[in-house]
mmCIF file of C-alpha atoms and ligand atoms in Angstrom:
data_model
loop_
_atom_site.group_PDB
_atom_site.id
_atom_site.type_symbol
_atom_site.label_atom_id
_atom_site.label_comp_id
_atom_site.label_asym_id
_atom_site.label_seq_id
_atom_site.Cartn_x
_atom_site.Cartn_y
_atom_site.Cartn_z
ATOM 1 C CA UNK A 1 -3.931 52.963 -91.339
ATOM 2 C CA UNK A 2 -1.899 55.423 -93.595
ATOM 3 C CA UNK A 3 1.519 53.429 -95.097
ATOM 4 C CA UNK A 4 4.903 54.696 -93.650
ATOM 5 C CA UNK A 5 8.238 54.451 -94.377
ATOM 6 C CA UNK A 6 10.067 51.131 -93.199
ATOM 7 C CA UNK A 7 13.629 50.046 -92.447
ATOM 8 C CA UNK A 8 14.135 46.884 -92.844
ATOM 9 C CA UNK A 9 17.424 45.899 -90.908
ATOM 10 C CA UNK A 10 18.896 41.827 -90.488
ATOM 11 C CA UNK A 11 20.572 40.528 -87.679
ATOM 12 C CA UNK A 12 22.424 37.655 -86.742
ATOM 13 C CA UNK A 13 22.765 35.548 -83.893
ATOM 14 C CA UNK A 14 26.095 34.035 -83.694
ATOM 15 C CA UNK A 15 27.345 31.315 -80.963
ATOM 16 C CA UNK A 16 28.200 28.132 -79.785
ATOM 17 C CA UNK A 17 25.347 25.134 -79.752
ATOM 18 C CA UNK A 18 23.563 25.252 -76.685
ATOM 19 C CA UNK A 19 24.276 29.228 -75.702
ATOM 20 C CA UNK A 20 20.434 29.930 -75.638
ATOM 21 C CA UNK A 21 20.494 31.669 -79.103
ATOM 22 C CA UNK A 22 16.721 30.263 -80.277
ATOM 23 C CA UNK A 23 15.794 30.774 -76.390
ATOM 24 C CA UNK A 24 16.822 34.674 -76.809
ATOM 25 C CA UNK A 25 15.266 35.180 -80.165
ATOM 26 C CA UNK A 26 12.060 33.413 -78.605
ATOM 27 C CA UNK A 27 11.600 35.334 -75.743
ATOM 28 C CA UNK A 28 11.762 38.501 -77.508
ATOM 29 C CA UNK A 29 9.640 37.653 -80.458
ATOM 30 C CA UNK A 30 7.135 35.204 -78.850
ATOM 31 C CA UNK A 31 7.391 35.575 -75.424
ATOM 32 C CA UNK A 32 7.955 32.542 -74.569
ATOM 33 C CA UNK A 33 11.031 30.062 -73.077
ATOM 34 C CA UNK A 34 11.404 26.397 -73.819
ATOM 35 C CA UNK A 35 12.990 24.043 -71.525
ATOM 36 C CA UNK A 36 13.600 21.840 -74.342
ATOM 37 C CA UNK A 37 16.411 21.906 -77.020
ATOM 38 C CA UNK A 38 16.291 21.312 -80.368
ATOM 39 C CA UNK A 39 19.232 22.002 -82.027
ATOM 40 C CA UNK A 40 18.806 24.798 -85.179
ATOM 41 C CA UNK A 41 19.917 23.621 -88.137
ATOM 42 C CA UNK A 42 21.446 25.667 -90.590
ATOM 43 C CA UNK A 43 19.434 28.685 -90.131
ATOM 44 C CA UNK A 44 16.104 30.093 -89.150
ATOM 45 C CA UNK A 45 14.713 33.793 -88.640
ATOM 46 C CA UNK A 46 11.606 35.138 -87.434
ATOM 47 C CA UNK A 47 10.677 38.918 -87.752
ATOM 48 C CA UNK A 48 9.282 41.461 -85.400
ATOM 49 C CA UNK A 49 8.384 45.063 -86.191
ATOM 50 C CA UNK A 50 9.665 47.822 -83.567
ATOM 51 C CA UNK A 51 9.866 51.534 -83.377
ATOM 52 C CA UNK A 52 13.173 53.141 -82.442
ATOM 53 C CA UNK A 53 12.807 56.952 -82.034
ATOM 54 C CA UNK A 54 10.111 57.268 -84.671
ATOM 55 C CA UNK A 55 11.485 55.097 -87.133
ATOM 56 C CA UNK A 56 9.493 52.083 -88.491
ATOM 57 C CA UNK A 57 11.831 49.155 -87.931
ATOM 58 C CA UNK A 58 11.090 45.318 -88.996
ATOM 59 C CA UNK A 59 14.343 43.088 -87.431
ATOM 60 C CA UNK A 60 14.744 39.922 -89.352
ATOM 61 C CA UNK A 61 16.606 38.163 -86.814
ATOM 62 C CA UNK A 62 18.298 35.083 -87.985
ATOM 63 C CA UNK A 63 19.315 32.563 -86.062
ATOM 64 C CA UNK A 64 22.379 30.355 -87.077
ATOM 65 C CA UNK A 65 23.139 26.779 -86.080
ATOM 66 C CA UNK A 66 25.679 26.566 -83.396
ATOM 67 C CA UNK A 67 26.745 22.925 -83.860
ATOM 68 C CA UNK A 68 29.969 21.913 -86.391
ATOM 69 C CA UNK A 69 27.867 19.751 -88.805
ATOM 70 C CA UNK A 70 25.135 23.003 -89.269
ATOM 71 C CA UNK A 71 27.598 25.492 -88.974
ATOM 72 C CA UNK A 72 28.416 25.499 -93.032
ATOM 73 C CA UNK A 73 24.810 25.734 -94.057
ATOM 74 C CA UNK A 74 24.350 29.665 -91.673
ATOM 75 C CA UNK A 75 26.952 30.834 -92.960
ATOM 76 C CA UNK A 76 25.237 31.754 -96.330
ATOM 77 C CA UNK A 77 22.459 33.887 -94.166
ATOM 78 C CA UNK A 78 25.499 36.038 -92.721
ATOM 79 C CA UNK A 79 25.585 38.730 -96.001
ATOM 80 C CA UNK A 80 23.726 41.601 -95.344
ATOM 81 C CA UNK A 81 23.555 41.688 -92.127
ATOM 82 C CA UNK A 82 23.416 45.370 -90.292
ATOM 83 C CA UNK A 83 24.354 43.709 -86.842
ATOM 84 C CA UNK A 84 25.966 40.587 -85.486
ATOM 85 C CA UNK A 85 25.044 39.130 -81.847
ATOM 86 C CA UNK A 86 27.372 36.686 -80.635
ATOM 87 C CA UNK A 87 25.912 34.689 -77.468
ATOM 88 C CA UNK A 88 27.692 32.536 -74.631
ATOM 89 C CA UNK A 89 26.758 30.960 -71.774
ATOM 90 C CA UNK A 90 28.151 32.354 -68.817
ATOM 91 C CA UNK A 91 28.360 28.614 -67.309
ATOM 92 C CA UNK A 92 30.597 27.486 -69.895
ATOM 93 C CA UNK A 93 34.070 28.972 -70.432
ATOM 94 C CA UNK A 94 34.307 27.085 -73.746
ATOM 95 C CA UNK A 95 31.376 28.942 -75.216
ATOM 96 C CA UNK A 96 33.170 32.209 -73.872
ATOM 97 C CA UNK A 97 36.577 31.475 -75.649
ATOM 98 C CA UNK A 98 34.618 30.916 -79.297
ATOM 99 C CA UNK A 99 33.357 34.174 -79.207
ATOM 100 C CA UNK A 100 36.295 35.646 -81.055
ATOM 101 C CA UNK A 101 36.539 33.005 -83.852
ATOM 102 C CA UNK A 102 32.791 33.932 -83.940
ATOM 103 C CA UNK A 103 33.789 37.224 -84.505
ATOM 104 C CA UNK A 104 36.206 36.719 -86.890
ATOM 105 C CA UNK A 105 34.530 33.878 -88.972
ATOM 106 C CA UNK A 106 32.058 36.746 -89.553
ATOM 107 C CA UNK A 107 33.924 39.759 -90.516
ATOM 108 C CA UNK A 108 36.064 37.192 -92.952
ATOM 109 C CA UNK A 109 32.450 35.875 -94.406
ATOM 110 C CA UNK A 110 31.111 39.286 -95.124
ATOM 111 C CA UNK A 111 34.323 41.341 -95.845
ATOM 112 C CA UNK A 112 33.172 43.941 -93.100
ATOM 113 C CA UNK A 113 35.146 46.723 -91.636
ATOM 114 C CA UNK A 114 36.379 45.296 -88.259
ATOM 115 C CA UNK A 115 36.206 48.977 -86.386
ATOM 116 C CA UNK A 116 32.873 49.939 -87.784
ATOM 117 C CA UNK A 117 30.651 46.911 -87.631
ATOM 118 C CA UNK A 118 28.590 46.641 -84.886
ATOM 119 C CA UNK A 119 29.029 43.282 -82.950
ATOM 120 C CA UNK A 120 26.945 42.597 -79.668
ATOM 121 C CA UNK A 121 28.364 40.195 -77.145
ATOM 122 C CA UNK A 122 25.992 38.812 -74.930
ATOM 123 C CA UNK A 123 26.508 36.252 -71.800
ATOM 124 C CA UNK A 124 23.341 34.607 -71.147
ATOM 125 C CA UNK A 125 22.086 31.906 -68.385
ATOM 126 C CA UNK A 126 22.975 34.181 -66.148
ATOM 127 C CA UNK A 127 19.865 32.653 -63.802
ATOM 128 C CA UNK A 128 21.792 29.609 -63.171
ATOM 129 C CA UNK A 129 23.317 29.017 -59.460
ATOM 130 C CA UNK A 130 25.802 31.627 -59.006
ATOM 131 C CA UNK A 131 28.615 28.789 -57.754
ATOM 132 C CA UNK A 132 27.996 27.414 -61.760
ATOM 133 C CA UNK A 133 29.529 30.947 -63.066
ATOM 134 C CA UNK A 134 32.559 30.059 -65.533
ATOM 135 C CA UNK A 135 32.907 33.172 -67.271
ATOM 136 C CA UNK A 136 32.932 36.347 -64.847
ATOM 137 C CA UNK A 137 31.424 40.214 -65.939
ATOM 138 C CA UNK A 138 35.028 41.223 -65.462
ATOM 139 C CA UNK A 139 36.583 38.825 -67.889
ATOM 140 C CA UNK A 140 34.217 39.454 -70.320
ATOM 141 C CA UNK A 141 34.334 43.186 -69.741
ATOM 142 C CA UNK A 142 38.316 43.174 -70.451
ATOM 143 C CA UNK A 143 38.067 41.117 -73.955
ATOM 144 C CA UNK A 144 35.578 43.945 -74.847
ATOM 145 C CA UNK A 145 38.062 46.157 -74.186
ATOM 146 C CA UNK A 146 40.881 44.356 -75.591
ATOM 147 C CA UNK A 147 39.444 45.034 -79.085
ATOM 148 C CA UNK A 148 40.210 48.789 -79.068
ATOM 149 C CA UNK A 149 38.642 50.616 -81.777
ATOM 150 C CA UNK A 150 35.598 47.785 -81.822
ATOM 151 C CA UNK A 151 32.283 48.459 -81.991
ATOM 152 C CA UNK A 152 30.800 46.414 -79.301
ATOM 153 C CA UNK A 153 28.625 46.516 -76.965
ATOM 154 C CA UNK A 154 28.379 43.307 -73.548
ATOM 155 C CA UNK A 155 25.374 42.249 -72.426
ATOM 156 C CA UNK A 156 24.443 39.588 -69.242
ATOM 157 C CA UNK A 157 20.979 37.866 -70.074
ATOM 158 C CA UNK A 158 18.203 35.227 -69.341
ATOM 159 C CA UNK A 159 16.149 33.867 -71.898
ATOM 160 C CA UNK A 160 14.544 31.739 -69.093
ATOM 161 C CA UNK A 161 13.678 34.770 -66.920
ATOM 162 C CA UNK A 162 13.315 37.338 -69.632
ATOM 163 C CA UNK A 163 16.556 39.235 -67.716
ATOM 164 C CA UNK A 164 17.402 42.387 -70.151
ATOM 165 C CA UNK A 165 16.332 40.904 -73.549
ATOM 166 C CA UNK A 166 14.128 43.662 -74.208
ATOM 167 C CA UNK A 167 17.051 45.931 -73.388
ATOM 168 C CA UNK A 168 19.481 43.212 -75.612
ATOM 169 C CA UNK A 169 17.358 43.883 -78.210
ATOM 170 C CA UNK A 170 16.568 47.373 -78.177
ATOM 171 C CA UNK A 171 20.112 47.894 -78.254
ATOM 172 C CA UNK A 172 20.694 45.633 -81.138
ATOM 173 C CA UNK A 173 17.850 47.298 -82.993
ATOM 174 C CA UNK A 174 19.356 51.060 -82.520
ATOM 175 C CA UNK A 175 22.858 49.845 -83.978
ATOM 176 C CA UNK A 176 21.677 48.119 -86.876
ATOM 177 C CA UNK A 177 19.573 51.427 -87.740
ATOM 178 C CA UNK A 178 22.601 53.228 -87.355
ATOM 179 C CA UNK A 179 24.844 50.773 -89.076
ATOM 180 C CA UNK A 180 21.971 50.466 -91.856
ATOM 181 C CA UNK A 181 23.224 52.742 -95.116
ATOM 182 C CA UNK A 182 23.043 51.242 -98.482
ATOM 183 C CA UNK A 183 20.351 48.631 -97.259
ATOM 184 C CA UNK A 184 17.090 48.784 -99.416
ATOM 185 C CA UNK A 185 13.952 50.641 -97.184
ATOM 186 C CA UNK A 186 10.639 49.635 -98.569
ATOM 187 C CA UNK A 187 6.898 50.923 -97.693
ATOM 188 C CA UNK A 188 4.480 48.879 -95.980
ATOM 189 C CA UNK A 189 1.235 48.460 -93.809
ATOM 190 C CA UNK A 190 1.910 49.323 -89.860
ATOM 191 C CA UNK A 191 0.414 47.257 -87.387
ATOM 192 C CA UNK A 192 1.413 46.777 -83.631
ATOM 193 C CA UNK A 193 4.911 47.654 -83.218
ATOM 194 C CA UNK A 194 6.810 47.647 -80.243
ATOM 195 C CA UNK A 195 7.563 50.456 -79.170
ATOM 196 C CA UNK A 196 11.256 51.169 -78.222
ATOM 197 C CA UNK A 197 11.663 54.699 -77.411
ATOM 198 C CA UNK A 198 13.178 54.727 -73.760
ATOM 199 C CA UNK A 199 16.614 55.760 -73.363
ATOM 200 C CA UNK A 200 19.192 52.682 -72.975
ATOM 201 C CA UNK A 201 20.107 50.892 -69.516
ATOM 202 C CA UNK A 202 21.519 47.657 -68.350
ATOM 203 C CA UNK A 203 24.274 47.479 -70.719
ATOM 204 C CA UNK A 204 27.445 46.413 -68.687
ATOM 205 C CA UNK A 205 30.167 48.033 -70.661
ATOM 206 C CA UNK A 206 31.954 49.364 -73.449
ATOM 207 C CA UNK A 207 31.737 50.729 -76.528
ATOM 208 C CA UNK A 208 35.376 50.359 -76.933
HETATM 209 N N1 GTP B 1 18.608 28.080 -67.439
HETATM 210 C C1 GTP B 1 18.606 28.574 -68.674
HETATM 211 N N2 GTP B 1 18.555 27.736 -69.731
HETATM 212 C C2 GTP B 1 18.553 28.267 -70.974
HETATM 213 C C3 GTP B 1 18.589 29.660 -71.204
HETATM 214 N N3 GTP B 1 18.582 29.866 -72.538
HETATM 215 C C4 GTP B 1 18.528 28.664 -73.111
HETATM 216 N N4 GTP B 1 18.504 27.687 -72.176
HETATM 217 C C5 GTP B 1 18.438 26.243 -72.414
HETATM 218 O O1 GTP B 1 19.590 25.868 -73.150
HETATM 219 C C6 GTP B 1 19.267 24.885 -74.126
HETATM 220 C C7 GTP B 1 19.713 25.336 -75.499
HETATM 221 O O2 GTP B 1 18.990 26.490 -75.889
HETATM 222 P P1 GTP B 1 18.876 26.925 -77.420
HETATM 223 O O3 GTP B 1 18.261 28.280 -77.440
HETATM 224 O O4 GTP B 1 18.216 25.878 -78.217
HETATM 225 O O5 GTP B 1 20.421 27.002 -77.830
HETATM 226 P P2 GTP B 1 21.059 27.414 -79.226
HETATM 227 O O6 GTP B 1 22.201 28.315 -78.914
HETATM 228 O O7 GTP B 1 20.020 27.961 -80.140
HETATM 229 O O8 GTP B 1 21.610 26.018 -79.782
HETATM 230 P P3 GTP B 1 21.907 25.558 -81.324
HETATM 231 O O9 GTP B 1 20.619 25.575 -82.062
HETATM 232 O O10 GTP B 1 22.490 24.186 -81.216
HETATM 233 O O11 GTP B 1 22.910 26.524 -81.885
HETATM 234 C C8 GTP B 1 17.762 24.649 -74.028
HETATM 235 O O12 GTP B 1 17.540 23.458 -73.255
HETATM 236 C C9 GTP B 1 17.237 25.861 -73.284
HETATM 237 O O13 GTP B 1 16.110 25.585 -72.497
HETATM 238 C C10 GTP B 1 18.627 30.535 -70.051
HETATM 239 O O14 GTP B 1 18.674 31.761 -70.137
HETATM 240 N N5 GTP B 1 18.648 29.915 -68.827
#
């Protein structure tokens, strides 16, 4: 197979301990959902290579610790990054109410433009018993648009029942290729990409 050209964009995955974070970044990559936690510590990424309207893509998607004591050691992975997800669970109203000192740990770590960067906010365990539901679409949709000028983009997900992570991530991977500039591209073998060419659906709001 002849070599083409490759962007290579980084992501990270941002969010209280417990949000589903590993689960999300699973289920995409692997396919596959673990009842089972086991807390991430520091930092971990896996890759997976995608096309997004023609373009070679491989996402390093890095996945930070959500618990205090880890917290330190993920922030080192932030720099670099062309796109930052930020995950709650939609069950837990505490989870909801970090996701701006999320936010703004990361734009202080990496010195990014607030307005430009491109920040996904995504409410997952949304399979759970609807009477469980702390954090409504509403109130999520109106902090979204609170941050006027933002680039950001709300999501509702399941790791557990694979509920619009390929649409989470097909998302994430078309604003980190637009975010990407002064990233290095490198050329490499091609095998098996996803392909991600379909316009975009299921995302519940705002680009505010
Ligand atoms: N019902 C349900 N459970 C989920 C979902 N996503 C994750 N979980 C469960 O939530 C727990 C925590 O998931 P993780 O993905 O490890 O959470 P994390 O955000 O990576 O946690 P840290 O590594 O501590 O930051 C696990 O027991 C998962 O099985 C989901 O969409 N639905």
């Amino acid at each position: 197979m002849s070599a083409q050209k490759r962007v290579f964009l980084k992501v990270v995955i941002l969010g209280d301990s417990g949000v589903g974070k590993t689960c999300l970044m699973n289920q995409f990559v692997n396919q596959k959902f673990s009842r089972e936690y086991k807390a991430t510590i520091g930092a971990d990424f896996l890759t997976k290579d995608v096309v997004v309207d023609d373009k070679l893509v491989t996402l390093q998607l890095w996945d930070t610790a959500g618990q205090e004591r880890f917290q330190s050691l993920g922030m080192a992975f932030y720099r670099g990054a062309d796109c930052c997800v930020i995950v709650y669970n939609v069950n837990n109203s505490k989870s909801f109410d970090s996701v701006e000192n999320w936010r703004q740990e990361f734009l202080y770590q990496t010195s990014q433009d607030e307005c430009a960067f491109p920040f996904i906010i995504v409410g997952n365990q949304i399979d759970k018993d609807a009477s469980k539901r702390a954090v409504s679409l509403h109130r999520a949709l109106d902090y979204c648009k609170s941050k006027h000028g933002s680039n950001m983009i709300h999501f509702e997900a399941s790791a557990k029942e694979n509920t619009n992570v390929t649409d989470l991530f097909e998302t994430v991977s078309r604003l980190a290729l637009e975010n990407e500039s002064s990233r290095d591209d490198f050329v490499n073998d091609f095998s098996e990409p996803l392909l991600l060419s379909k316009p975009l659906n299921n995302t519940s709001s705002c680009n505010c």
